[in-house]
PDB file of C-alpha atoms in Angstrom:
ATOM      1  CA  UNK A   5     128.947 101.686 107.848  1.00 52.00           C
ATOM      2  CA  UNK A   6     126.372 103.616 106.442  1.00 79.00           C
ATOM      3  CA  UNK A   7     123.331 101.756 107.908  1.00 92.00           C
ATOM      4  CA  UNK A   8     122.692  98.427 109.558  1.00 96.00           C
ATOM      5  CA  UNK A   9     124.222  95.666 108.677  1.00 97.00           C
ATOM      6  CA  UNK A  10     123.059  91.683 108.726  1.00 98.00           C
ATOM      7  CA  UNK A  11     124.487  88.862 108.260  1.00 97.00           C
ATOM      8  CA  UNK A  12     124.062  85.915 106.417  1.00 97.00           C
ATOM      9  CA  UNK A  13     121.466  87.673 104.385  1.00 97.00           C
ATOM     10  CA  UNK A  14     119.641  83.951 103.922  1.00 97.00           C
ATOM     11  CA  UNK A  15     120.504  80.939 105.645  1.00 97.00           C
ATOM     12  CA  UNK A  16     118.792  77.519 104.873  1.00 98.00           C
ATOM     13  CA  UNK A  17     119.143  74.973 107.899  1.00 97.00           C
ATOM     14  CA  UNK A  18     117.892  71.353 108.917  1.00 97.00           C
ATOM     15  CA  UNK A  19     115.456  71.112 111.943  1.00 97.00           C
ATOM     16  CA  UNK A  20     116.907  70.427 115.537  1.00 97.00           C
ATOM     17  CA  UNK A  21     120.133  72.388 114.054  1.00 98.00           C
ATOM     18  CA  UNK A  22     121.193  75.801 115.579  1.00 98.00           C
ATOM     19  CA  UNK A  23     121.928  79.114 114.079  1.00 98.00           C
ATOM     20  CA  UNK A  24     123.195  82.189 114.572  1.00 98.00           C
ATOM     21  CA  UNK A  25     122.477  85.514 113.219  1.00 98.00           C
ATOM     22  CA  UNK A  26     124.592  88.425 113.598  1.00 98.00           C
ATOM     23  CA  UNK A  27     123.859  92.623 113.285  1.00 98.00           C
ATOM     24  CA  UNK A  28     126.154  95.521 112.842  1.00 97.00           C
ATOM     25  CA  UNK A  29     124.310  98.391 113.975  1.00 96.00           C
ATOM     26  CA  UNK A  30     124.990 101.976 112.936  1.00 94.00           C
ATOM     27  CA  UNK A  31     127.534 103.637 114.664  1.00 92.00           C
ATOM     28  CA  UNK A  32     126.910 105.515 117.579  1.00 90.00           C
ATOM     29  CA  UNK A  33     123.380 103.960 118.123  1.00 92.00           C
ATOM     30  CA  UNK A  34     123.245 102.832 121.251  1.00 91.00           C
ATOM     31  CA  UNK A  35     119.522 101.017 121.195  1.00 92.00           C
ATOM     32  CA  UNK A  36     119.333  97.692 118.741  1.00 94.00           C
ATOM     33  CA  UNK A  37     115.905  95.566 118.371  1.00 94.00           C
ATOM     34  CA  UNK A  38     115.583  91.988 117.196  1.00 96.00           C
ATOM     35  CA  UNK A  39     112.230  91.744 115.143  1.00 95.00           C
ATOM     36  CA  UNK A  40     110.978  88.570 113.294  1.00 95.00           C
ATOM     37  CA  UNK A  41     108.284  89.223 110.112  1.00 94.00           C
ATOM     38  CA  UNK A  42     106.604  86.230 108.770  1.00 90.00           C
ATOM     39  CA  UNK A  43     104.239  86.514 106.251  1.00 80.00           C
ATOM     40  CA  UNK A  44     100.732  88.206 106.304  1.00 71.00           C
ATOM     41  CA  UNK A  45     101.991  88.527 110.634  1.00 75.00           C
ATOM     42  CA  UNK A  46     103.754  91.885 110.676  1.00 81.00           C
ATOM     43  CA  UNK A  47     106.836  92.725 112.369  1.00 90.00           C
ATOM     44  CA  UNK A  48     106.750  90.875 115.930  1.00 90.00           C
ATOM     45  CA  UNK A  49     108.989  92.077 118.781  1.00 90.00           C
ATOM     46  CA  UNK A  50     112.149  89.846 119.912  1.00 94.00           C
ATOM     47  CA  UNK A  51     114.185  91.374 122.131  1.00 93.00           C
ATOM     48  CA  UNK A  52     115.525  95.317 122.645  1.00 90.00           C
ATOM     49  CA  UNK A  53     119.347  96.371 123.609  1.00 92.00           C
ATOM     50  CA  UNK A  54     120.037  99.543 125.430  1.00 90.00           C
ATOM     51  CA  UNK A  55     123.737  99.098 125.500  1.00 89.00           C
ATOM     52  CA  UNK A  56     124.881  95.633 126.348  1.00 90.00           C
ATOM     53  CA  UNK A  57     122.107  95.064 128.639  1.00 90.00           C
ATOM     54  CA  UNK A  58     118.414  94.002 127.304  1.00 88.00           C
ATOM     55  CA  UNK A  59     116.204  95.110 129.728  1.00 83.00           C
ATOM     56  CA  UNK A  60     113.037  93.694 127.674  1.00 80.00           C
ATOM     57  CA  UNK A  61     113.327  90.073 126.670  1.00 83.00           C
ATOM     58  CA  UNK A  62     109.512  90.087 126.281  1.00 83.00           C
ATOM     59  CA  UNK A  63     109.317  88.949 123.224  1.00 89.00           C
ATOM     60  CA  UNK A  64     111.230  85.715 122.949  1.00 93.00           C
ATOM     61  CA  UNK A  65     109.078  83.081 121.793  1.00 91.00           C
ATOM     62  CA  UNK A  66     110.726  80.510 123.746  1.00 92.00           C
ATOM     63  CA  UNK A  67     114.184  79.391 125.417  1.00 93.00           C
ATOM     64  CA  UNK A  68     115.156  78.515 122.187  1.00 97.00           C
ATOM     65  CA  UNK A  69     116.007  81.683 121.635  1.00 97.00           C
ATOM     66  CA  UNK A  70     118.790  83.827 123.160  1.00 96.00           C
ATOM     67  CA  UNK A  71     120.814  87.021 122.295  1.00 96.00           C
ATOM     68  CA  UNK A  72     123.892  88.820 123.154  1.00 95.00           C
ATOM     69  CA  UNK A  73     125.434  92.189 122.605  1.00 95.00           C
ATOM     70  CA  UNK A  74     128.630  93.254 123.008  1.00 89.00           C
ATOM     71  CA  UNK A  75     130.518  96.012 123.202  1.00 87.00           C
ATOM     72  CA  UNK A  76     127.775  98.229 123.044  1.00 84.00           C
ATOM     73  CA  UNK A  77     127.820  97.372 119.225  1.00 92.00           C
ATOM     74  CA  UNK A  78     127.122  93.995 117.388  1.00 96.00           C
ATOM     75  CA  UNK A  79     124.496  91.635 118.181  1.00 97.00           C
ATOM     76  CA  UNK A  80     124.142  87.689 117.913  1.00 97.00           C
ATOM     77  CA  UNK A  81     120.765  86.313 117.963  1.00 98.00           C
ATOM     78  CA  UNK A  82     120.843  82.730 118.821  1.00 98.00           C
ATOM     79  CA  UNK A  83     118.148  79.802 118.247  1.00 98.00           C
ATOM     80  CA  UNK A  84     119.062  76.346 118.928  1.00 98.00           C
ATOM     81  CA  UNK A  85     117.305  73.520 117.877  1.00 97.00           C
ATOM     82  CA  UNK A  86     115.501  75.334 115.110  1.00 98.00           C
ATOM     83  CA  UNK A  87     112.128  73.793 114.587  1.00 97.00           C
ATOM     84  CA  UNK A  88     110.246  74.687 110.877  1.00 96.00           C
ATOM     85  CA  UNK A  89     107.831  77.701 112.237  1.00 94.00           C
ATOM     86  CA  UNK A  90     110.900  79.328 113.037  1.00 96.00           C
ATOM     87  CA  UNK A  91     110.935  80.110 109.648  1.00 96.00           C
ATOM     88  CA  UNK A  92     110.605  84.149 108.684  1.00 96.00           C
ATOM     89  CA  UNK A  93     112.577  87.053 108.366  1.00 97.00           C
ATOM     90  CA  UNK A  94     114.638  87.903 111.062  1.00 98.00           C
ATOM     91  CA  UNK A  95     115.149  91.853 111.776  1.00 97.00           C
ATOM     92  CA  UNK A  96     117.794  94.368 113.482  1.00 97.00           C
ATOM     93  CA  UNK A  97     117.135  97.779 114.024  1.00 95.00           C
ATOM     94  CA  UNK A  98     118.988 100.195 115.639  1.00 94.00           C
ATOM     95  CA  UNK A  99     118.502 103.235 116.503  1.00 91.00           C
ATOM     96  CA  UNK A 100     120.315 106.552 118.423  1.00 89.00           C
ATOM     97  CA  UNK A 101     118.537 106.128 121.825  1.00 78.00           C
ATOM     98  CA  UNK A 102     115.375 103.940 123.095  1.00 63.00           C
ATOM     99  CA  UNK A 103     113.374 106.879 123.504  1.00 70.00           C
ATOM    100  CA  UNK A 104     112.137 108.958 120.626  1.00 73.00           C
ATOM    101  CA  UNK A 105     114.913 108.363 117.896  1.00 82.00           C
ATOM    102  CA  UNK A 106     113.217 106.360 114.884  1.00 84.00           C
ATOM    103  CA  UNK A 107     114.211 102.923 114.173  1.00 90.00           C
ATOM    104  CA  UNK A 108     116.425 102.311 111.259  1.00 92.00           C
ATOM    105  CA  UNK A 109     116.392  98.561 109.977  1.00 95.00           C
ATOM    106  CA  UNK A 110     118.877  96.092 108.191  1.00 97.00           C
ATOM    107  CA  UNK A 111     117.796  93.776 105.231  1.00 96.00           C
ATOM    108  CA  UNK A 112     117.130  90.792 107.631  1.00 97.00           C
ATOM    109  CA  UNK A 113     118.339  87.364 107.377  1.00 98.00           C
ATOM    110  CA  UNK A 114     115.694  85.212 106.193  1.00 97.00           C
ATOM    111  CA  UNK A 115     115.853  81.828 107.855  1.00 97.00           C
ATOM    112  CA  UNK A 116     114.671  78.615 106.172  1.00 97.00           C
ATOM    113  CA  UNK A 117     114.117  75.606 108.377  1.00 97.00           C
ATOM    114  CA  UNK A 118     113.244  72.286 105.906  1.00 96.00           C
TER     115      UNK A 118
ATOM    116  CA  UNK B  13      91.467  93.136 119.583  1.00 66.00           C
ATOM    117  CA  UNK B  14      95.033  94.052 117.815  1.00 77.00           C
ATOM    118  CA  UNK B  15      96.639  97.106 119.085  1.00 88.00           C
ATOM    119  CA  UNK B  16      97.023  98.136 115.809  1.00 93.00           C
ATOM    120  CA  UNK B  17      94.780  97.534 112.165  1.00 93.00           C
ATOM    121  CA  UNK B  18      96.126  97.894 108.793  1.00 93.00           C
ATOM    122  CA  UNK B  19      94.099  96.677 105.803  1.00 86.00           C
ATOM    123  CA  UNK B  20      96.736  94.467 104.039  1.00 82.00           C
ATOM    124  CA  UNK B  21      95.251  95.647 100.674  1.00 85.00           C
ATOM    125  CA  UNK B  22      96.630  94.874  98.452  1.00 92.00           C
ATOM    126  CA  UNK B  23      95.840  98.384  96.544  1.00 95.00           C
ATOM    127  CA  UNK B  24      96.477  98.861  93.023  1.00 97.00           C
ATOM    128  CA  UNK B  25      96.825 102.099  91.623  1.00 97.00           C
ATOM    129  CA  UNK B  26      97.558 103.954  88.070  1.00 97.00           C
ATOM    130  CA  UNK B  27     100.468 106.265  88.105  1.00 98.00           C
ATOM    131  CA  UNK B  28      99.913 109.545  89.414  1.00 97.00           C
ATOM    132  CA  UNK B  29      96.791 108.813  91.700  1.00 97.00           C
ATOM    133  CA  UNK B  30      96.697 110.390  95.069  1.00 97.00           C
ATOM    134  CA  UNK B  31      96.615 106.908  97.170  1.00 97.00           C
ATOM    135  CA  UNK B  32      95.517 106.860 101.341  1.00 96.00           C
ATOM    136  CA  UNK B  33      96.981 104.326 103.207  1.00 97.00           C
ATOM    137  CA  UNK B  34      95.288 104.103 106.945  1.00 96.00           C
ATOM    138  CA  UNK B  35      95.734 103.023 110.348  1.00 96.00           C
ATOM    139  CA  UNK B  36      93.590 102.193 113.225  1.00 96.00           C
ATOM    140  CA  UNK B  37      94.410 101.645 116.559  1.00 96.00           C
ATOM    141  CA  UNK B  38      92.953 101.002 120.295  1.00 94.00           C
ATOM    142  CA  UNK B  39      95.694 102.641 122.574  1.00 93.00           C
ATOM    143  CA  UNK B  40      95.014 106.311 123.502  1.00 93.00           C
ATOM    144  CA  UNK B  41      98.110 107.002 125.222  1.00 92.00           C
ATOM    145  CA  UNK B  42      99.929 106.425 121.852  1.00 93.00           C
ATOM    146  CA  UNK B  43     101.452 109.366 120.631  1.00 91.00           C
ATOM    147  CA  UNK B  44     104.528 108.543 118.521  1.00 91.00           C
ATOM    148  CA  UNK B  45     103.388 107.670 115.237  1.00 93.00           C
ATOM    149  CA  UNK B  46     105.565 106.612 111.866  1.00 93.00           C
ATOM    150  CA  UNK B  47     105.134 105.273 108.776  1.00 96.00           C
ATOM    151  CA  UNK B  48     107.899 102.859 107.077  1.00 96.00           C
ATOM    152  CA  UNK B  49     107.987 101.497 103.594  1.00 97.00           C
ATOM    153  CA  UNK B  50     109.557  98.223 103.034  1.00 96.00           C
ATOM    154  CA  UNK B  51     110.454  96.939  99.403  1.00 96.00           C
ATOM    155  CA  UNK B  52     110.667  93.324  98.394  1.00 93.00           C
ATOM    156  CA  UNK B  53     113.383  91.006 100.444  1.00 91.00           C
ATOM    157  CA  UNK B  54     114.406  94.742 102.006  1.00 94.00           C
ATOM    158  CA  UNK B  55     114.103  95.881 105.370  1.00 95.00           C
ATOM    159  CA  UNK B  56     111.734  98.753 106.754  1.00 95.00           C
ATOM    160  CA  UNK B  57     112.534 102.192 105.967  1.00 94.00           C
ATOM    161  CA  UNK B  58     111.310 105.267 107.699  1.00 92.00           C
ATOM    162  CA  UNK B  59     109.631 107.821 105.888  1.00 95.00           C
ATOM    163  CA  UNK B  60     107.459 109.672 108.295  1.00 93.00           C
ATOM    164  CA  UNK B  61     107.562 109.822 111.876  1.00 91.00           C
ATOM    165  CA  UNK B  62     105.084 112.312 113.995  1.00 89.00           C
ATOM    166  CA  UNK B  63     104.682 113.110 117.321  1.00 85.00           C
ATOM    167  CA  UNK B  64     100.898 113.565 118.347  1.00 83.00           C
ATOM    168  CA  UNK B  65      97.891 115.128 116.110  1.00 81.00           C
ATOM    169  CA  UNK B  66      98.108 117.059 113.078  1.00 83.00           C
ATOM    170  CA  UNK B  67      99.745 116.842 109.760  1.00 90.00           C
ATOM    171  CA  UNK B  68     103.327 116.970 108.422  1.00 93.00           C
ATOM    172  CA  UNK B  69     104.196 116.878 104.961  1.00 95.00           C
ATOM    173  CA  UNK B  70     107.776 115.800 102.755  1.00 94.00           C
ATOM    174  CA  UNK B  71     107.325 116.056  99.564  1.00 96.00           C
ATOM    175  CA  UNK B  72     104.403 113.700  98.048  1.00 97.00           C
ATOM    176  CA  UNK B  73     104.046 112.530 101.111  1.00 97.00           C
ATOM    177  CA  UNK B  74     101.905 113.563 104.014  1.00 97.00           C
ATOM    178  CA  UNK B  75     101.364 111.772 107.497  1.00 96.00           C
ATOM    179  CA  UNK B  76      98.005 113.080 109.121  1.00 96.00           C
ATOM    180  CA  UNK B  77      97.558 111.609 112.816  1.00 95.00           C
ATOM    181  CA  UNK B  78      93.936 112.264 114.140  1.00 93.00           C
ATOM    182  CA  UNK B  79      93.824 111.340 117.805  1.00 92.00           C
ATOM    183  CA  UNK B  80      90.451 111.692 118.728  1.00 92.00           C
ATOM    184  CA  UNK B  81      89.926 109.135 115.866  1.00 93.00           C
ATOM    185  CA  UNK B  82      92.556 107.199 117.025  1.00 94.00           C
ATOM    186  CA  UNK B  83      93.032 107.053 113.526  1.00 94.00           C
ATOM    187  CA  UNK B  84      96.503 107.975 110.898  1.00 96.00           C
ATOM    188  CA  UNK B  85      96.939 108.227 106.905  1.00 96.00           C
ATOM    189  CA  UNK B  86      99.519 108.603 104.800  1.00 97.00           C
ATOM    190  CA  UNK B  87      99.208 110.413 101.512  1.00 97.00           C
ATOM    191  CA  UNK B  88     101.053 109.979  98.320  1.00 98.00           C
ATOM    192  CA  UNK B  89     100.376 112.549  95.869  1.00 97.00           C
ATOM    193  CA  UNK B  90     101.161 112.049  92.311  1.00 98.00           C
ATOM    194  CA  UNK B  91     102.213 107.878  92.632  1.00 98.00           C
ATOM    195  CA  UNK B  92     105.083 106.517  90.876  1.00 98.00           C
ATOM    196  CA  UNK B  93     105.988 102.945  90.027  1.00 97.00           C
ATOM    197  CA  UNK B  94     108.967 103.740  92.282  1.00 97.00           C
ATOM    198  CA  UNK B  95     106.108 103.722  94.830  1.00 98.00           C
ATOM    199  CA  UNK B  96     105.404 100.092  94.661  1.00 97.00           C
ATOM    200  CA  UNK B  97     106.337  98.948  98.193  1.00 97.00           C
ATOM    201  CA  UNK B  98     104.431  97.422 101.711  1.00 96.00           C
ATOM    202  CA  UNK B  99     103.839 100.554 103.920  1.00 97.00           C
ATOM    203  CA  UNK B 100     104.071  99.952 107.699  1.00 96.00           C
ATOM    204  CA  UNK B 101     102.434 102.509 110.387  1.00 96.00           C
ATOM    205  CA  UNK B 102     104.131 101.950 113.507  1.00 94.00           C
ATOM    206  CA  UNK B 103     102.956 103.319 116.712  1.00 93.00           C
ATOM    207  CA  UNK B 104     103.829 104.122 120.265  1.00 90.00           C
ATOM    208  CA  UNK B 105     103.092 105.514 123.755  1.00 88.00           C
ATOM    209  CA  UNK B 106     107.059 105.775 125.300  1.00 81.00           C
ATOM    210  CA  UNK B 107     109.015 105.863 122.373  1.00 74.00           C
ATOM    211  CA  UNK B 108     111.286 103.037 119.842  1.00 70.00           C
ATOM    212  CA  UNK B 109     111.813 100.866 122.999  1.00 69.00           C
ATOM    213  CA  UNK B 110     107.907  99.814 122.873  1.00 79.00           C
ATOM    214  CA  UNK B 111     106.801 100.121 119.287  1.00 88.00           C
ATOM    215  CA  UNK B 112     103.657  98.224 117.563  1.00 91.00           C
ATOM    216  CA  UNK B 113     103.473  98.084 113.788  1.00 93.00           C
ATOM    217  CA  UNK B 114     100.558  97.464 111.910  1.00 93.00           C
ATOM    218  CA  UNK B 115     100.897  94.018 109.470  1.00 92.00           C
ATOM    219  CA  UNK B 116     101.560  96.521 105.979  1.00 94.00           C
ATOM    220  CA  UNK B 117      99.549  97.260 103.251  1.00 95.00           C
ATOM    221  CA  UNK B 118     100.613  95.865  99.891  1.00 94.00           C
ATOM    222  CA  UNK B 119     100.637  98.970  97.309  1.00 97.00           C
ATOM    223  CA  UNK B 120     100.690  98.305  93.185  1.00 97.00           C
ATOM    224  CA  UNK B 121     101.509 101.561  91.189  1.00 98.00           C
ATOM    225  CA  UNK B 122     100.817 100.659  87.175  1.00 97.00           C
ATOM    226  CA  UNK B 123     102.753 102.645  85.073  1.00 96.00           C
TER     227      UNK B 123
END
């Protein structure tokens, strides 16, 4: 496709459930970047892909949260037992290398835990 | 102290004012610097991205990166409606892998 690619685009879910949230990268773009934005916070780091492998994990905000890539193209981003401030926008970016190529972002899935 | 400031506004503007959008920040070994605007329930979008000081202009827009400041704008010249987004500055010492993005500033362009 054109540009990245997220899916569902909003997903409503009850607390304690789990949920998973999928991105489609571009093609050929071998780096991909979980991000979460919650209002008035700014974009907070997840997790970065270089290939399958995520050699920064950093920014997990608990072990709640896990993510996978594979194939060297579409990424699941996994948080079980969703509790309410889990609630924001969730982000993928990919972009052509983890160096100095420019990260190009999906629409997000924005996550609503009642 | 945040890595990187960005007054959340949120500016208002009339249509065809020059606006400046700013960013400050506390790490001197940043030296990739970019700019992103994000419209409502969209994601980020990249409009300018600069590598170390000095200026570089697309069309209305102009990204000025002052390092001894450790201070960046971004110009828009002649402001459109269209304009009406949250611009992001983004920032970095290595590259994408290890970025840090200011919280946006809200911008209102009144037609």
């Amino acid at each position: 496709g054109a540009g990245v690619s997220q899916s569902p685009s909003n997903k409503v879910t009850e607390k304690g459930k789990d949920v998973e949230l999928r991105c489609d990268p571009i093609s050929g773009h071998t780096a991909l970047y979980w991000y979460r934005q919650s209002l008035g916070q700014g974009l907070e780091f997840l997790i970065y892909f270089q290939g399958n492998s995520a050699p920064d994990k950093s920014g997990l905000p608990s072990d709640r949260f896990s993510a996978e890539r594979t194939g060297g193209s579409v990424s699941t981003l996994t948080i079980q037992r969703t509790q309410q401030e889990d609630s924001a926008v969730y982000l993928c970016a990919s972009s052509l290398d983890s160096s100095y190529s420019p990260l190009h972002f999906g629409n997000g899935t924005r996550l609503t835990v009642t | 102290q945040k890595e990187v400031e960005q007054d959340p506004g949120p500016l208002s503007v009339p249509e065809g004012a020059i606006v400046s959008l700013n960013c400050t920040y506390s790490n001197s070994a940043f030296q990739y610097f970019m700019w992103y605007r994000q419209y409502s329930r969209k994601g980020p979008e990249l409009l300018m991205y600069t590598y170390s000081s000095g200026n570089k202009e697309d069309g209305r827009f102009t990204a000025q990166v002052d390092k001894s400041s450790k201070y960046i704008s971004l110009f828009i010249r002649d402001s459109q409606p269209s304009d009406s987004a949250t611009y992001l500055c983004a920032m970095s010492e290595t590259g994408a892998n290890n970025l840090f993005f200011g919280t946006g500033t809200r911008l209102t362009v009144i037609p």
